[in-house]
PDB file of C-alpha atoms in Angstrom:
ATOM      1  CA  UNK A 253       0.000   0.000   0.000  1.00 48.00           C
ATOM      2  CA  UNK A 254       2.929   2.403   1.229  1.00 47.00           C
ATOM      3  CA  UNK A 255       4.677   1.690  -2.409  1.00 51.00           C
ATOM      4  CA  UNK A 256       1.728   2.615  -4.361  1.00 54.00           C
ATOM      5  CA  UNK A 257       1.505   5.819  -2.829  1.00 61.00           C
ATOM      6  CA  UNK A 258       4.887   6.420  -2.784  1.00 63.00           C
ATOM      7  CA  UNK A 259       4.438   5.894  -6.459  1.00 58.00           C
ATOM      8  CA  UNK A 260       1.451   7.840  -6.915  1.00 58.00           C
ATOM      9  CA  UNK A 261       2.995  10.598  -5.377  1.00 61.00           C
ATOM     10  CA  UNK A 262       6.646  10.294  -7.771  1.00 64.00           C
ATOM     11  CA  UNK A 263       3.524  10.492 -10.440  1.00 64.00           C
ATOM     12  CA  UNK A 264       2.381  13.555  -9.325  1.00 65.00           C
ATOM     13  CA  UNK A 265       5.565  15.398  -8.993  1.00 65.00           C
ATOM     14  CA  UNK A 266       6.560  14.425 -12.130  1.00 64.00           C
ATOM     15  CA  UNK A 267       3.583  15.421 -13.856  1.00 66.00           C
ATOM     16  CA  UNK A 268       3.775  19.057 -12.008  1.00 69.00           C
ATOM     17  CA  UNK A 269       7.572  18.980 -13.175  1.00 70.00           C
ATOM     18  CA  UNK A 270       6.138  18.644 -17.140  1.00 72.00           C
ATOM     19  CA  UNK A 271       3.390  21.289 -16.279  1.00 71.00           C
ATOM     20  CA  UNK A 272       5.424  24.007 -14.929  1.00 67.00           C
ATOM     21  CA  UNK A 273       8.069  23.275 -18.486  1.00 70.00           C
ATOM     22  CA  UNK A 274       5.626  23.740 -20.114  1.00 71.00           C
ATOM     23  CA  UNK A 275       3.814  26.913 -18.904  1.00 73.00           C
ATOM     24  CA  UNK A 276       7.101  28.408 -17.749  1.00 71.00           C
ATOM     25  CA  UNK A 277       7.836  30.357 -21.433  1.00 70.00           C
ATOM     26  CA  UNK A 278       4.225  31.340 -21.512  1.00 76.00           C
ATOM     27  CA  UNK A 279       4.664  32.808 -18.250  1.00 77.00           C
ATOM     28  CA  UNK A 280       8.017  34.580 -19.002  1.00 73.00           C
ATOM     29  CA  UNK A 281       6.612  35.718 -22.088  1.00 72.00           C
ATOM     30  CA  UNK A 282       3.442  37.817 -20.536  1.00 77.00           C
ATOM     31  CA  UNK A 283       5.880  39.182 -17.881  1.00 76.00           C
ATOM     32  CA  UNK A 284       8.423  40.192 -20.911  1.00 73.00           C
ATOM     33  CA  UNK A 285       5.748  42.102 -22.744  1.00 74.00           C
ATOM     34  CA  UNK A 286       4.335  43.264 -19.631  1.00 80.00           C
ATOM     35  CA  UNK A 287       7.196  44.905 -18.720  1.00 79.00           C
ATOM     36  CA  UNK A 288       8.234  46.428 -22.232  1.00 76.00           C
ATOM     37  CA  UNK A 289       4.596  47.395 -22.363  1.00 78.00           C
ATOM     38  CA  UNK A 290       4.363  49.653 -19.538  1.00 84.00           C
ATOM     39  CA  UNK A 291       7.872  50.553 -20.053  1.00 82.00           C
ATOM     40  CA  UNK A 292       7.142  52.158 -23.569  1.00 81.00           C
ATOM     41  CA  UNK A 293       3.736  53.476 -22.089  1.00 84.00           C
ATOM     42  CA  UNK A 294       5.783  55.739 -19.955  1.00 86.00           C
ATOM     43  CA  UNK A 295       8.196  57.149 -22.310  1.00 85.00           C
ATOM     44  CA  UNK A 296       5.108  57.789 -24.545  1.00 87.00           C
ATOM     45  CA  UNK A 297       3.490  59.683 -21.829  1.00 90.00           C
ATOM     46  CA  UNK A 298       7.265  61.489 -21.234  1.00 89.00           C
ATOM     47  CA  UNK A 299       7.054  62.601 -25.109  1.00 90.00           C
ATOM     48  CA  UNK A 300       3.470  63.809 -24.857  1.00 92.00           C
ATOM     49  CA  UNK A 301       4.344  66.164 -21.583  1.00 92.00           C
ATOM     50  CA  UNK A 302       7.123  67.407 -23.143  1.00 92.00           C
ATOM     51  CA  UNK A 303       5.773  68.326 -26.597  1.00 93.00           C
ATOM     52  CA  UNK A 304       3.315  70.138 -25.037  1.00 94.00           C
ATOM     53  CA  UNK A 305       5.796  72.233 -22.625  1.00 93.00           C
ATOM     54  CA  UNK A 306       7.985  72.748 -25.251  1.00 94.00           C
ATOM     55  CA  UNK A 307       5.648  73.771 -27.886  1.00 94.00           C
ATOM     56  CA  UNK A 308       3.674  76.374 -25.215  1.00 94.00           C
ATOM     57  CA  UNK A 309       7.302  77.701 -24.626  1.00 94.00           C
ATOM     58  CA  UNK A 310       8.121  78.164 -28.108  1.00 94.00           C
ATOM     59  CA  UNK A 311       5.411  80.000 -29.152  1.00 93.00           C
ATOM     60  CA  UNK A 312       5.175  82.052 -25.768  1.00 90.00           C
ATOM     61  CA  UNK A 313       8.570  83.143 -26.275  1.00 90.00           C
ATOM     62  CA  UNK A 314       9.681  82.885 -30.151  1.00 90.00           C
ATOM     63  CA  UNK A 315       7.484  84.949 -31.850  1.00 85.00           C
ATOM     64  CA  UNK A 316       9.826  87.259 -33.171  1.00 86.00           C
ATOM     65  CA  UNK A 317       9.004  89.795 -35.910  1.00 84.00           C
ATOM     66  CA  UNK A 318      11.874  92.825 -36.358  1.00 83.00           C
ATOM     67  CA  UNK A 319      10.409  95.745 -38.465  1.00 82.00           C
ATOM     68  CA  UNK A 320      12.399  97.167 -41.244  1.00 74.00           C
ATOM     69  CA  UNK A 321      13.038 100.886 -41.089  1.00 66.00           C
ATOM     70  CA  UNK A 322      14.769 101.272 -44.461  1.00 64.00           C
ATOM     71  CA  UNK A 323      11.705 101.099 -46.291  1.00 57.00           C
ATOM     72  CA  UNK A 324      10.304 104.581 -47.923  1.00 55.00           C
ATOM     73  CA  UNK A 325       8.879 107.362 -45.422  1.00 53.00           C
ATOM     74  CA  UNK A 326       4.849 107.162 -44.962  1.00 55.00           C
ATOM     75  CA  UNK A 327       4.994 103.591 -46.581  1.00 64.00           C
ATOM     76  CA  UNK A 328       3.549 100.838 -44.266  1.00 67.00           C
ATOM     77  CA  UNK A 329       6.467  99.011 -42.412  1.00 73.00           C
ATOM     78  CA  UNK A 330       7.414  95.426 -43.188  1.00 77.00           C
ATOM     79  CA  UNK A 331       9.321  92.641 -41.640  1.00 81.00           C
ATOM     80  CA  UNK A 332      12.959  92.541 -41.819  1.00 84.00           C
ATOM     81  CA  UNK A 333      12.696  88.807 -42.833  1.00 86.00           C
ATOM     82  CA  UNK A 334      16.414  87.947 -42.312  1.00 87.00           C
ATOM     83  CA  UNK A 335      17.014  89.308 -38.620  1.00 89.00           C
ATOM     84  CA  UNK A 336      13.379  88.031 -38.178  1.00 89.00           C
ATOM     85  CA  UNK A 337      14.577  84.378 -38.709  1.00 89.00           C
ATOM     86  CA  UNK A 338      17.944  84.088 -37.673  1.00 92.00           C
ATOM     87  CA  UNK A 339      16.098  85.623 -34.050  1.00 92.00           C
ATOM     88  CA  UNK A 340      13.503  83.393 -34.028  1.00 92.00           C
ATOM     89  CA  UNK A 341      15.625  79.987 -35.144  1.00 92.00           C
ATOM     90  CA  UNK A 342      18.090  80.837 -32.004  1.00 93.00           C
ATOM     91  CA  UNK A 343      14.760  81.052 -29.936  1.00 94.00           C
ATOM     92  CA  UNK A 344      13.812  77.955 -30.873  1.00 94.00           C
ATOM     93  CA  UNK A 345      17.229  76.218 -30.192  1.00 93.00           C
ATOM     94  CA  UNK A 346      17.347  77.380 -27.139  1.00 94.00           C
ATOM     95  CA  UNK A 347      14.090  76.394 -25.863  1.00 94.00           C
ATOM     96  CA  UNK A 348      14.590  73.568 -27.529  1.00 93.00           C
ATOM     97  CA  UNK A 349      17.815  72.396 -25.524  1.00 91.00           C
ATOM     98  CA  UNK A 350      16.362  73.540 -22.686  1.00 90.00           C
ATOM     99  CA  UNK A 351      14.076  70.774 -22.757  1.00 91.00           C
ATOM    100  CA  UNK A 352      16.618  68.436 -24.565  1.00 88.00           C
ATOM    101  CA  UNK A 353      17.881  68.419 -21.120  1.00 85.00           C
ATOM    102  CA  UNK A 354      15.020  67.243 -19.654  1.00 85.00           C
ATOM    103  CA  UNK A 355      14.608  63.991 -22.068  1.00 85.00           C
ATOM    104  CA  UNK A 356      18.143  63.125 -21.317  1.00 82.00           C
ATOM    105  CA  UNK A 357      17.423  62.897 -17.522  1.00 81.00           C
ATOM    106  CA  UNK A 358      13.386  61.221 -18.361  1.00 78.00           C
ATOM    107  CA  UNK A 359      16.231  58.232 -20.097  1.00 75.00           C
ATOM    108  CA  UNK A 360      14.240  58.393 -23.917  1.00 76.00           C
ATOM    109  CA  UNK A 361      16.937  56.594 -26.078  1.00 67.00           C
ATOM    110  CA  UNK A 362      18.213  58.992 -28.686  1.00 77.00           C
ATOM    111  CA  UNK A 363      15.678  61.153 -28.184  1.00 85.00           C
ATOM    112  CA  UNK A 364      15.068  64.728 -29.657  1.00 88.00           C
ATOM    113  CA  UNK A 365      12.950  68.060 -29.156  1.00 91.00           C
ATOM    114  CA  UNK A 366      11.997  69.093 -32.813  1.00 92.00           C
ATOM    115  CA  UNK A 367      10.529  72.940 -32.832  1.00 94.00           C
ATOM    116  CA  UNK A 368       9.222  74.432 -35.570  1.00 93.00           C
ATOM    117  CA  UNK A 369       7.445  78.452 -36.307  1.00 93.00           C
ATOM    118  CA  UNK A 370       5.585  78.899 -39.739  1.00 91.00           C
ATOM    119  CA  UNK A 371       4.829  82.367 -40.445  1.00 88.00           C
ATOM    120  CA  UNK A 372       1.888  83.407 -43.034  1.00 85.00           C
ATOM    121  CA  UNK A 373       2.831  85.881 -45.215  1.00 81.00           C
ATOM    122  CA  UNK A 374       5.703  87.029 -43.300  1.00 81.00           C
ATOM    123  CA  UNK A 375       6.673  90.220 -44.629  1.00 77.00           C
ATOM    124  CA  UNK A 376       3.610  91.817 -43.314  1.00 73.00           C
ATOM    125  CA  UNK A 377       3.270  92.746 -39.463  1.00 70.00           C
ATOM    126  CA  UNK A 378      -0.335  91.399 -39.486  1.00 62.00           C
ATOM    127  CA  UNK A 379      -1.897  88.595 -40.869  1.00 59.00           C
ATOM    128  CA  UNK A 380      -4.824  89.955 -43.423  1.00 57.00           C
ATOM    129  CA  UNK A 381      -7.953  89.073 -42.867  1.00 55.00           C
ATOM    130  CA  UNK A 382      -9.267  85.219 -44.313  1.00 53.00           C
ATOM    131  CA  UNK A 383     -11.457  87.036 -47.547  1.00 57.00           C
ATOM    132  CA  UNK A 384      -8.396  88.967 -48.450  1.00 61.00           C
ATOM    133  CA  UNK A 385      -5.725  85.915 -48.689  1.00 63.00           C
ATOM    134  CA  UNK A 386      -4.180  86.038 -51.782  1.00 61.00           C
ATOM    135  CA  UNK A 387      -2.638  81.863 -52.077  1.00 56.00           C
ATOM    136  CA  UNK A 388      -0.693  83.022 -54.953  1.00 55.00           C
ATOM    137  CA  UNK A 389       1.087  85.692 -52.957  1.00 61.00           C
ATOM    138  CA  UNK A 390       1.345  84.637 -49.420  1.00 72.00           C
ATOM    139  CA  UNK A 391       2.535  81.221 -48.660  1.00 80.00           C
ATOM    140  CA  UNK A 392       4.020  79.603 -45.211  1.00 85.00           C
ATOM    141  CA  UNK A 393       7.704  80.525 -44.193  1.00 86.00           C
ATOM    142  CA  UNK A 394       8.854  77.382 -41.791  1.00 89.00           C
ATOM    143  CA  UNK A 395      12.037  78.475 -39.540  1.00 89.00           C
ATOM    144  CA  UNK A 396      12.800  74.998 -37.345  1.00 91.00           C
ATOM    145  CA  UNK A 397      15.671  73.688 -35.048  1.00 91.00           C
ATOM    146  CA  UNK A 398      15.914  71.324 -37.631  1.00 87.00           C
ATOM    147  CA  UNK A 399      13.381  70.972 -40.614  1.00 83.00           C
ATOM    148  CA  UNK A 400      15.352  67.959 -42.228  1.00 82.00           C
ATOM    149  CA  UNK A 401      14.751  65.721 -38.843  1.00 85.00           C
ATOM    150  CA  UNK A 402      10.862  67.023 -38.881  1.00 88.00           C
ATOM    151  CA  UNK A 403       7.815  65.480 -40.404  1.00 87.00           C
ATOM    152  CA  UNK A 404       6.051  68.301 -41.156  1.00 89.00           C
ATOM    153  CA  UNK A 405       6.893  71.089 -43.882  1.00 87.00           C
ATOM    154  CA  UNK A 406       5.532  73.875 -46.490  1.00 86.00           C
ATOM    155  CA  UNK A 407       3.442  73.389 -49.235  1.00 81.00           C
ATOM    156  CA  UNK A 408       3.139  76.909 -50.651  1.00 70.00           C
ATOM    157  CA  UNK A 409      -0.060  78.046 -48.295  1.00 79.00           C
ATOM    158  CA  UNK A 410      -0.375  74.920 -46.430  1.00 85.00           C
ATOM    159  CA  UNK A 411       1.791  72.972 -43.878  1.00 88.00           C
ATOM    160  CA  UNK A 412       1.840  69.228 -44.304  1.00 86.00           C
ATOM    161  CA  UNK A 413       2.384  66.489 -42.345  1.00 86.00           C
ATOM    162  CA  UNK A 414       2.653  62.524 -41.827  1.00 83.00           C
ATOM    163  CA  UNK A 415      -0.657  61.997 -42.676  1.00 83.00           C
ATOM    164  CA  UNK A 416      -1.555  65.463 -45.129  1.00 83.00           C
ATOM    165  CA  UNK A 417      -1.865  68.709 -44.685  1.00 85.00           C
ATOM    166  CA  UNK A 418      -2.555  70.510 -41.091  1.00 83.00           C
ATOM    167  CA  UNK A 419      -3.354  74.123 -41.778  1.00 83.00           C
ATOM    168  CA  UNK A 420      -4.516  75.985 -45.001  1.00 79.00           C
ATOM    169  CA  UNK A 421      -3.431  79.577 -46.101  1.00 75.00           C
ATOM    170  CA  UNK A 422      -7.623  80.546 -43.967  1.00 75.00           C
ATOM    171  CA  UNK A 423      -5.829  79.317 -41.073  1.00 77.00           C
ATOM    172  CA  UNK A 424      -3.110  81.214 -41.909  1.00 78.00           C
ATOM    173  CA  UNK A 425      -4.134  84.329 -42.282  1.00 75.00           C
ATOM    174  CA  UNK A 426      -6.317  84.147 -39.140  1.00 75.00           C
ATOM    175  CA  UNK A 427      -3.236  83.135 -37.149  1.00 79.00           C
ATOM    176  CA  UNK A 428      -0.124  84.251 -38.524  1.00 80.00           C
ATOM    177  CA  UNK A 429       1.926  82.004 -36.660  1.00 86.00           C
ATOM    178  CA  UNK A 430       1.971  78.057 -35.960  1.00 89.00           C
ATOM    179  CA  UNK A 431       3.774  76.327 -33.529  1.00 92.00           C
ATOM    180  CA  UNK A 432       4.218  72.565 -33.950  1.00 93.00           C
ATOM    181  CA  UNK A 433       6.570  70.447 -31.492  1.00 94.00           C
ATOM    182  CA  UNK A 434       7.688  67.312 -32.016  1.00 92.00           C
ATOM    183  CA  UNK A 435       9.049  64.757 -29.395  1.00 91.00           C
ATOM    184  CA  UNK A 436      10.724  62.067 -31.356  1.00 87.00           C
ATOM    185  CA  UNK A 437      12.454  59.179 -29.953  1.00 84.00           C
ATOM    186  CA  UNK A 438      13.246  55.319 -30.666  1.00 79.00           C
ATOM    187  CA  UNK A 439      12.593  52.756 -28.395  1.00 76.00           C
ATOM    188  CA  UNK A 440      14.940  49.515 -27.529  1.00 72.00           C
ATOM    189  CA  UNK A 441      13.281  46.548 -25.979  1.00 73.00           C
ATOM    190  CA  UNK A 442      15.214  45.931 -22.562  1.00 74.00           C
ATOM    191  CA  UNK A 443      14.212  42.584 -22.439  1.00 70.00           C
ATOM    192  CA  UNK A 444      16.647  40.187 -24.998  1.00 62.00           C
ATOM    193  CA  UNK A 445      15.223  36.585 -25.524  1.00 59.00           C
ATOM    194  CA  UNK A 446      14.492  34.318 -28.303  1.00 58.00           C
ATOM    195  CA  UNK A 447      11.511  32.305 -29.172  1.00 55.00           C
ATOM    196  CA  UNK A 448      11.108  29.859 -31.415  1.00 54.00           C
ATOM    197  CA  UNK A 449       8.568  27.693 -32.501  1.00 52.00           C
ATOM    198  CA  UNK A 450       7.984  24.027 -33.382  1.00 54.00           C
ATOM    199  CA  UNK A 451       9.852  23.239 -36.926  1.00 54.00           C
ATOM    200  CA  UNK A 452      10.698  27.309 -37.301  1.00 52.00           C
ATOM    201  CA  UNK A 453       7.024  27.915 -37.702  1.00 49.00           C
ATOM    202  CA  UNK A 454       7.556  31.200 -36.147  1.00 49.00           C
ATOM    203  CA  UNK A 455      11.207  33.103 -34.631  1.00 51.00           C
ATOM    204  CA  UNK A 456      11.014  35.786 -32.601  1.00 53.00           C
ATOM    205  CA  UNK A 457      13.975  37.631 -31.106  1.00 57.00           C
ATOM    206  CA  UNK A 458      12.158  40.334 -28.871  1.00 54.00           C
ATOM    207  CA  UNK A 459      14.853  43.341 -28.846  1.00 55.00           C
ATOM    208  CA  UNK A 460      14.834  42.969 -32.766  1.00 55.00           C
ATOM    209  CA  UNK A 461      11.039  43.171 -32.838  1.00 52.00           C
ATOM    210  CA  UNK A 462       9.270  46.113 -34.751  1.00 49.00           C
ATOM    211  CA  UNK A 463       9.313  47.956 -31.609  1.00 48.00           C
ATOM    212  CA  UNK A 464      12.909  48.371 -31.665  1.00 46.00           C
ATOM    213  CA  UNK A 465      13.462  51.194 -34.661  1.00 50.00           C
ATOM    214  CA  UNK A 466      16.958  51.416 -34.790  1.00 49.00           C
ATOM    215  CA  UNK A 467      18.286  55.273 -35.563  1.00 51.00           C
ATOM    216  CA  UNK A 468      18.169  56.530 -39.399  1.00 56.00           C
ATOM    217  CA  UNK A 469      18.908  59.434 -40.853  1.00 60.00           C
ATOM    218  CA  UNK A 470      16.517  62.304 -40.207  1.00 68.00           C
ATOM    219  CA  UNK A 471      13.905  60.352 -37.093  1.00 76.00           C
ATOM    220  CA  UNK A 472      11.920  59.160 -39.952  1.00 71.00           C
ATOM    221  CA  UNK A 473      11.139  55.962 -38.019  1.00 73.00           C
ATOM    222  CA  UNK A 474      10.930  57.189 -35.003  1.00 79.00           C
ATOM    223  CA  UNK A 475       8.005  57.431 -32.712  1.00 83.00           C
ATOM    224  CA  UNK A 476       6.710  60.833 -32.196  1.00 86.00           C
ATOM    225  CA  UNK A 477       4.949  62.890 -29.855  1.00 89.00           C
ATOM    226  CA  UNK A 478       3.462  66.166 -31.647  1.00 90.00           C
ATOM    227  CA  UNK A 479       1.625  69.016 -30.443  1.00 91.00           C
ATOM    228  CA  UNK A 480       0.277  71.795 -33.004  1.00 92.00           C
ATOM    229  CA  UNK A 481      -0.796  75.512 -31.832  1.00 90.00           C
TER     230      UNK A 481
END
């Protein structure tokens, strides 16, 4: 009687043994995307925060127009458009590495603080009035920290981005300015295992995975926080 429970028992634990083998990878696997998961979650939430800071910034403090006094006496003044972009550019760097900072110290890998100022018809002081737009005349001017490594640029009177265009030369001329920040940033996986299936039917290494974009040229692939005022 005592050996067939013993055996029973051996059974049992043996049987447990194959269980926990084979539920052990599933289990790893939910905890590995669990992790990565709310890992990415919070740099996303990072990106959005500062996008918004940066792009409330930006437009609080980089809307820089110098006026041109060379022009003929009694004539209406214009903007010195050269001055008036080399000003507001260095604006925008600086805010922008002011919050660069930030996203260092917040750990987003290769991470970077995009500004970017369009100007409607910028050699006037004042945008005209919607009825009076003139799209043949008047188109967007874009000064950025770095308009190669943005997604978003000029279309004559409109701004486009990733998915089409944003703002039209009416919302132009009832603004005269628009502010758009971008938070871009790639993400590598932390977690590094393999898994493969039965005959190759499937191979997964995790830090390859499409969540890892590795850096190219410009942040095209890279995720992106944007906020447009």
């Amino acid at each position: 009687m005592k050996a067939r429970s013993s055996h029973h028992l051996r059974r049992q634990r043996g049987a447990s043994y194959i269980e926990f083998l084979l539920l052990a990878p599933i289990l790893l696997l939910i905890s590995g995307f669990t992790i990565e998961l709310a890992r990415f979650v919070r740099f996303r939430q990072i990106a959005d925060v500062i996008s918004k800071e940066a792009a409330f910034e930006a437009y609080r403090k980089c809307d820089i127009l110098n006026v041109d006094a060379s022009g003929n006496v009694g004539s209406d003044p214009v903007v010195n458009i050269a001055t008036s972009t080399a000003d507001t550019v260095a604006c925008l760097n600086d805010v922008a590495g002011q919050f660069q900072a930030t996203v260092a110290a917040a750990g987003l890998n290769n991470a970077r603080v995009i500004l970017s100022l369009y100007r409607y018809d910028f050699q006037n002081l004042a945008p005209q009035d919607a009825p009076a737009c003139n799209p043949a005349t008047s188109a967007f001017t874009q000064m950025s920290t770095s308009a190669v490594d943005s997604a978003f640029s000029t279309n004559g009177n409109s701004i486009n981005g990733p998915t089409g265009a944003v703002a039209n030369q009416t919302i132009g001329c009832q603004l005269g300015r628009i502010v758009v920040s971008e938070m871009a940033f790639f993400y590598t996986p932390i977690i590094n295992f393999r898994i493969v299936g039965f005959s190759n039917s499937f191979d997964t290494n995790f830090q390859q995975s499409p969540l890892r974009r590795d850096v190219e040229a410009n942040y095209r692939n890279a995720f992106r926080e944007t906020t447009i005022l």
